[in-house]
CSV table of C-alpha atoms in Angstrom, one decimal:
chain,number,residue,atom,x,y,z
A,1,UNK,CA,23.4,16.6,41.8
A,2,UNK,CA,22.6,20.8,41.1
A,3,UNK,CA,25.2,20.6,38.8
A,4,UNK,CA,23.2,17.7,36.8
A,5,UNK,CA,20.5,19.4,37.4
A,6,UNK,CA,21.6,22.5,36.0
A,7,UNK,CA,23.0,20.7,32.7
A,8,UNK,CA,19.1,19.7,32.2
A,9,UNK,CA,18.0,23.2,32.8
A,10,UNK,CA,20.8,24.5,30.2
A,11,UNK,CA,20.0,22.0,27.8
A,12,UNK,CA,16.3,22.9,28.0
A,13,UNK,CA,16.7,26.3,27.4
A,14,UNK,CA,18.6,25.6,24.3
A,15,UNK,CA,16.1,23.3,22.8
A,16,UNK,CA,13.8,26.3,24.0
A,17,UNK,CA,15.6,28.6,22.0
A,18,UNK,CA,16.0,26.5,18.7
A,19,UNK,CA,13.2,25.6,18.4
A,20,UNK,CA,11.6,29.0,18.4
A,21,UNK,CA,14.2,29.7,15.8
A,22,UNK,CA,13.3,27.4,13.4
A,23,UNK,CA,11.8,29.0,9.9
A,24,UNK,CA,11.5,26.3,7.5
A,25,UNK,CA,15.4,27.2,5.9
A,26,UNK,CA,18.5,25.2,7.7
A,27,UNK,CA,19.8,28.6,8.8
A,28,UNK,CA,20.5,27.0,12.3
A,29,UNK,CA,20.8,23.8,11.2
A,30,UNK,CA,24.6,23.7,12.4
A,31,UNK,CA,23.8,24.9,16.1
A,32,UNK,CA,20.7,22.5,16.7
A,33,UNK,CA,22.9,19.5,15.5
A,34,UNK,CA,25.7,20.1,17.7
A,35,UNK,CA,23.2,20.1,20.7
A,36,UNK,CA,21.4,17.1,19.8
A,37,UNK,CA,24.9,15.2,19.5
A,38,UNK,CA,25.5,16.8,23.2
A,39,UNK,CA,22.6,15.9,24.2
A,40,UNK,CA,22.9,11.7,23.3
A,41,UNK,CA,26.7,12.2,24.5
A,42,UNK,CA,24.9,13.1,27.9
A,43,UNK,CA,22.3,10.7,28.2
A,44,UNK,CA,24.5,8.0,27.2
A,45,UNK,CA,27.4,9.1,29.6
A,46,UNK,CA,27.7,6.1,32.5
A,47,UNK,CA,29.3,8.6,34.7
A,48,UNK,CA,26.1,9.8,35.1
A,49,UNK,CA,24.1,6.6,36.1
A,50,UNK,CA,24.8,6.9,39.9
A,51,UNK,CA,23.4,10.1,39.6
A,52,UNK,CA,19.9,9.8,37.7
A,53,UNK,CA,19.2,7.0,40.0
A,54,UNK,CA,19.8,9.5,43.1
A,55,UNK,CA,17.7,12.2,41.5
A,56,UNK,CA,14.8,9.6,40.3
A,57,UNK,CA,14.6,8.6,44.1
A,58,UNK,CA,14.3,12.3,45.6
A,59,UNK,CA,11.6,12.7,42.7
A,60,UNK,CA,11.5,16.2,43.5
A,61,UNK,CA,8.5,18.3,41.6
A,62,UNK,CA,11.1,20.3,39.9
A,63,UNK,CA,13.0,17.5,39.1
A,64,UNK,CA,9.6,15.9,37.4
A,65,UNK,CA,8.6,19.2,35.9
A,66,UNK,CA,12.1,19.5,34.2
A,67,UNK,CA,12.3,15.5,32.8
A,68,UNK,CA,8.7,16.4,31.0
A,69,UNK,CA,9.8,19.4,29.8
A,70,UNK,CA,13.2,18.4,28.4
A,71,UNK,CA,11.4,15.0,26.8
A,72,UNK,CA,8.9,17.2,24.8
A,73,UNK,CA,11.4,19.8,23.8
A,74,UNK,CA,14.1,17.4,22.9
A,75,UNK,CA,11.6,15.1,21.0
A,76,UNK,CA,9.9,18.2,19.0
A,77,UNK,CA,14.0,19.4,18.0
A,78,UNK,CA,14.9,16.0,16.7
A,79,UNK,CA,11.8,16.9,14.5
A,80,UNK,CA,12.9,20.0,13.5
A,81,UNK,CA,16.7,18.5,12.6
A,82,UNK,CA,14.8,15.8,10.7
A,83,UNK,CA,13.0,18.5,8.3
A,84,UNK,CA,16.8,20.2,8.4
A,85,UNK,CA,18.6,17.0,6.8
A,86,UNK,CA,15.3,16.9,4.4
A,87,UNK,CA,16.0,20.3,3.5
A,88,UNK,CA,19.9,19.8,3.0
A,89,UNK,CA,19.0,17.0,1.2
A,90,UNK,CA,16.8,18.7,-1.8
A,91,UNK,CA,19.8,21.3,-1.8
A,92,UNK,CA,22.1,19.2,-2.6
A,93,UNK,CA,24.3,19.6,0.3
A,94,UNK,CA,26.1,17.2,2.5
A,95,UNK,CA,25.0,16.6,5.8
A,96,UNK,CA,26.2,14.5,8.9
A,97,UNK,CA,25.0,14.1,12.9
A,98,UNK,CA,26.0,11.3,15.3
A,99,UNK,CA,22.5,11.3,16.4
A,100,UNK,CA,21.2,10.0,12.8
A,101,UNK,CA,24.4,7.6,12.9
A,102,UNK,CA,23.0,5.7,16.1
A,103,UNK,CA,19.0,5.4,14.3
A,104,UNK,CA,20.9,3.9,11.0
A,105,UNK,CA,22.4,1.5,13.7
A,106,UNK,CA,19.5,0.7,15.0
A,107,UNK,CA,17.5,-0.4,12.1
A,108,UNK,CA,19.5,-3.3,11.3
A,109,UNK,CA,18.8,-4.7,14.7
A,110,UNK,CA,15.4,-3.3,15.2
A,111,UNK,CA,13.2,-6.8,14.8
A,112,UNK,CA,15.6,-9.1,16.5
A,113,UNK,CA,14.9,-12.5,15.6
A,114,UNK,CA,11.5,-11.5,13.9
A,115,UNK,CA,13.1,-10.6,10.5
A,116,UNK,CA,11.4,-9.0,8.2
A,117,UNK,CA,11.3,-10.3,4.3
A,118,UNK,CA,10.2,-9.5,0.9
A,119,UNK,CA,6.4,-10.5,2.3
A,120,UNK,CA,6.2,-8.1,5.0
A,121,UNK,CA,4.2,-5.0,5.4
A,122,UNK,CA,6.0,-2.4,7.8
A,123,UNK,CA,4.2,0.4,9.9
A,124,UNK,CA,6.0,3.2,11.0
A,125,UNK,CA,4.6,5.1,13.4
A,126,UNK,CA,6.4,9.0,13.6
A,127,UNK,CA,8.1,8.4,10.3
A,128,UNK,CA,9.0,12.3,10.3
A,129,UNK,CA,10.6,14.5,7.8
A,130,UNK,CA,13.8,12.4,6.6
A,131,UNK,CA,11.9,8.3,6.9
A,132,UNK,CA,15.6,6.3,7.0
A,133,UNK,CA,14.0,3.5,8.7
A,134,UNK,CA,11.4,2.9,5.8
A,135,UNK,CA,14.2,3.6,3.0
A,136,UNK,CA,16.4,1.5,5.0
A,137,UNK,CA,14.0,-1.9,5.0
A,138,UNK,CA,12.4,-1.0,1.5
A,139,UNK,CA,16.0,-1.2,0.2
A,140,UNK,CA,17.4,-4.3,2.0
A,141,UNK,CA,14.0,-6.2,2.0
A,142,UNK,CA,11.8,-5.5,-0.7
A,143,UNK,CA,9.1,-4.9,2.2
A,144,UNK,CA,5.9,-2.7,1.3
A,145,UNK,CA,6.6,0.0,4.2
A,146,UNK,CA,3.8,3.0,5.0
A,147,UNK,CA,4.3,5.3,7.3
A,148,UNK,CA,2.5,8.1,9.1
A,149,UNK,CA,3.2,11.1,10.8
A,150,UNK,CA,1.1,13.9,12.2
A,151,UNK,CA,3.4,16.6,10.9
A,152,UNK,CA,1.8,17.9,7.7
A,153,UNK,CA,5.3,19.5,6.9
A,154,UNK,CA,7.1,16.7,7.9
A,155,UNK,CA,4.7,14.4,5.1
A,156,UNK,CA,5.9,16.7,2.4
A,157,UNK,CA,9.3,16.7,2.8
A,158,UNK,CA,9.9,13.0,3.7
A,159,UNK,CA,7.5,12.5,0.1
A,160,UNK,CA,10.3,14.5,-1.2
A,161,UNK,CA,13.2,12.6,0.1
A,162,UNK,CA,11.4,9.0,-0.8
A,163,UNK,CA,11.4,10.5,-4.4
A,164,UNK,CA,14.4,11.7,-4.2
A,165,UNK,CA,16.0,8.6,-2.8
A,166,UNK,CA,14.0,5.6,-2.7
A,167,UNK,CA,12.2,6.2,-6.2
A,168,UNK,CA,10.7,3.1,-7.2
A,169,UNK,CA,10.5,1.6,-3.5
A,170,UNK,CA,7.4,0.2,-2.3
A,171,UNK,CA,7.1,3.3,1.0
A,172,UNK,CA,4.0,5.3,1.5
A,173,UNK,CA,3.8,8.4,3.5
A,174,UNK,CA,0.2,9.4,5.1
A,175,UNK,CA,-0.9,11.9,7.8
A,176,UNK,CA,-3.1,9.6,9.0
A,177,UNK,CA,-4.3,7.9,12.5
A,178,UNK,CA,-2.6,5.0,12.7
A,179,UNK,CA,-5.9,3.5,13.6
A,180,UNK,CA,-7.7,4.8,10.4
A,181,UNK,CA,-4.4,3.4,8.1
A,182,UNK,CA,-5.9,0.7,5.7
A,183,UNK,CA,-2.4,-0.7,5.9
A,184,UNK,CA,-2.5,-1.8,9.3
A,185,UNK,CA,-5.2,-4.6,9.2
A,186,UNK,CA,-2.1,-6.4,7.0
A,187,UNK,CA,0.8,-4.8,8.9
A,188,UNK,CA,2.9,-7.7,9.8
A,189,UNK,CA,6.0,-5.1,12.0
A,190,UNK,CA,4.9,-2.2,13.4
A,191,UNK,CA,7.5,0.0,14.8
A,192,UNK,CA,6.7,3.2,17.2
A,193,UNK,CA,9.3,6.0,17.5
A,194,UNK,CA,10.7,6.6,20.7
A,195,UNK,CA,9.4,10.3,20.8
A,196,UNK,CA,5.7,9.4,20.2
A,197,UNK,CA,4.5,10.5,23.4
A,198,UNK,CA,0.9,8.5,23.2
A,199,UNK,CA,2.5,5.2,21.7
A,200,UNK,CA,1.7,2.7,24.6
A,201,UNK,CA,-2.2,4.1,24.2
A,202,UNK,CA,-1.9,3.5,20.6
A,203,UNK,CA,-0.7,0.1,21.2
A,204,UNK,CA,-3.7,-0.6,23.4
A,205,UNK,CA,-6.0,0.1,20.9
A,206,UNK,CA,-4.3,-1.7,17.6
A,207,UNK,CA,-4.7,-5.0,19.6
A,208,UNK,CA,-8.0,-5.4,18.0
A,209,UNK,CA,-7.0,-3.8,14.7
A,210,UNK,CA,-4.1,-6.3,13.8
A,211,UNK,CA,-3.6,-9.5,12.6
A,212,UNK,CA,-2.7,-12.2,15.4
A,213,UNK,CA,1.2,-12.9,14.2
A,214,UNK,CA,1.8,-9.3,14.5
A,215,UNK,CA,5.3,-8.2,15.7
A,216,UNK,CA,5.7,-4.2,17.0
A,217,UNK,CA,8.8,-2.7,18.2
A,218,UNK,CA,8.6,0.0,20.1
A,219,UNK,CA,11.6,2.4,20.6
A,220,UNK,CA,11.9,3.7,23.9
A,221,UNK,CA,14.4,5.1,26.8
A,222,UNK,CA,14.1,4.1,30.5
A,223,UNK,CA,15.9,5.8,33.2
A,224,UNK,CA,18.6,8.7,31.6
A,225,UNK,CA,17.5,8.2,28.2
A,226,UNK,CA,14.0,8.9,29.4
A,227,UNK,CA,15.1,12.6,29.2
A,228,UNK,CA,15.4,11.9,25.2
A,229,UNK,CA,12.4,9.1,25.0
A,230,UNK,CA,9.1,8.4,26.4
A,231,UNK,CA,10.0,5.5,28.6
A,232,UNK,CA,8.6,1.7,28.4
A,233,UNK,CA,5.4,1.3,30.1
A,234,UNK,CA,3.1,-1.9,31.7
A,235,UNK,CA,0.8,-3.5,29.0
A,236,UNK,CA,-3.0,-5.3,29.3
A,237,UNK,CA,-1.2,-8.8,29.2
A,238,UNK,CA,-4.1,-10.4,28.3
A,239,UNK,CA,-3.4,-8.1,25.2
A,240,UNK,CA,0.2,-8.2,24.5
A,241,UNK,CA,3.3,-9.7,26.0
A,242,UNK,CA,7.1,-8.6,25.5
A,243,UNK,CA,8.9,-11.1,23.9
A,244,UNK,CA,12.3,-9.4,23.7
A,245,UNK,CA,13.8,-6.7,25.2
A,246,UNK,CA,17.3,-5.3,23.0
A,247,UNK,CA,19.3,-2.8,25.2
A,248,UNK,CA,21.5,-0.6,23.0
A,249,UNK,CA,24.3,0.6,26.0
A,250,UNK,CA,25.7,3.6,24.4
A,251,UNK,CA,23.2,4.5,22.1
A,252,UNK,CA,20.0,6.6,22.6
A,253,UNK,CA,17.2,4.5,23.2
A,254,UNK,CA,16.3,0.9,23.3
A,255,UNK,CA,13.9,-1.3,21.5
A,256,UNK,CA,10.9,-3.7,23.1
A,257,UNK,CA,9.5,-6.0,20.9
A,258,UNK,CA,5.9,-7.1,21.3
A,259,UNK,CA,3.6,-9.9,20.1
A,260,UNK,CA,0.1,-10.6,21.2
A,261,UNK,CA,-0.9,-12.7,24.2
C-alpha cells in the first residue's frame, strides 16, 4: 500500500513538473509522452485492483487529497500532449503515443448501438488541441460535428489540424459554453471527455436544452482509472437514465451512454 501510494506521489510530481515546463514548442514533448503511456500502463494494471479497493476503503485525507490532485494534473498534461501532437503535426513530423492509440480505439465503439449516420449532428464537449474524435466521425460518417473547448490555444491549433487534415469535413471548433452552442438544440450525440471535471453538471442542465431522442456518451473512469478520469456520477432520473454502460478492461476510461427519462 505506501509503495502504491508513493507511485501516485511520484507520478504527481512529474505531471507537476511538465507541466510547468511546457512553452508552447514540443521541446519536452518526448518526456511527457512517455509518462502519460506510464501512467495508462498503471491505471490499467489488474495487479493493482486488490489494492485501490484497500486504499478507497481506508479513504485516508491524504489519500483523497492526492486522487484530486493527480486527476487535475493528469487531465491538464493530456492537454498539454494534445497541443504537442498539434504542434508536431504543423511541423511535419511524425508522432506516436499509446495513450492516443487507446482514444482512436475508442471512437469506433463510442455510441454502442446508437450509431451515428450521415444525419447526425455531433457535440463534443473538451474537443482539445488535436479533435481525432470529430475527424474520426466527420470521415467515416459524413456527420456535421462541432466542438468546443475552453482552451483558447487549444481552438487554434485543433482549427489548424481540421485544416490541415479534415479540409472539406463538416467540424466546427468554438470556445463556447456548451450551453450557449447554437448547435446543441439539433445535437443528436453529445459526447463529454473524460477529463471535463464539471461534465455531470453540464449534463444536468442540457436536459432542457436538447432535443428528446438525444443520445450523450460520457467518457469516464471509476475506481483506478478515476486517478486519470472524473468518475461516473448519480443522475436526476426523472432527467436522464443510462441505457448502456461499455467497460473498456485494459484501456483508460470507459463510456456511459445516456438518453432522457
Amino acid at each position: 500500500m505506501d509503495q502504491f501510494q508513493r507511485y501516485m506521489a511520484d507520478f504527481q510530481e512529474k505531471f507537476t513538473t511538465l507541466a510547468h515546463r511546457y512553452d508552447g514548442t514540443i521541446h519536452q514533448s518526448s518526456e511527457l509522452e512517455t509518462i502519460i503511456d506510464d501512467y495508462s500502463a498503471f491505471i490499467t494494471n489488474e495487479g493493482y485492483k486488490e489494492v485501490w479497493a484497500e486504499a478507497e476503503q481506508q479513504a485516508s485525507s491524504e489519500l483523497i487529497q492526492l486522487v484530486a490532485d493527480l486527476r487535475k494534473s493528469s487531465a491538464l498534461c493530456v492537454a498539454i500532449m494534445e497541443k504537442y501532437r498539434a504542434l508536431k503535426l504543423l511541423n511535419g513530423e511524425a508522432d506516436r503515443c499509446d495513450y492516443f492509440d487507446q482514444i482512436e480505439t475508442c471512437i469506433e465503439q463510442e455510441f454502442g448501438s446508437f450509431q451515428v449516420t450521415a444525419d447526425s449532428n455531433v457535440v463534443l464537449v473538451g474537443s482539445g488541441s488535436f479533435p481525432m474524435t470529430p475527424l474520426y466521425i466527420a470521415k467515416q460518417t459524413g456527420a456535421a460535428v462541432v466542438g468546443i473547448d475552453i482552451d483558447e490555444e487549444a481552438i487554434k491549433l485543433g482549427r489548424k489540424v481540421v485544416e490541415r487534415l479534415g479540409h472539406g469535413l463538416n467540424i466546427m471548433l468554438e470556445r463556447e459554453p456548451v450551453e450557449h452552442l447554437d448547435a446543441i438544440k439539433d445535437a443528436t450525440h453529445i459526447i463529454f471527455s473524460s477529463t471535463v471535471s464539471v461534465k455531470y453538471d453540464l449534463l444536468d442542465r442540457l436536459h432542457a436544452l436538447t432535443e428528446r431522442q438525444v443520445v450523450v456518451a460520457m467518457r469516464y473512469g471509476d475506481r483506478l482509472k478515476s486517478l486519470f478520469n472524473y468518475p461516473m456520477k448519480e443522475v436526476d432520473e426523472r432527467k436522464w437514465r443510462l441505457v448502456e454502460n461499455i467497460l473498456r478492461p485494459g484501456h483508460v476510461f470507459d463510456i456511459a451512454l445516456y438518453q432522457k427519462a
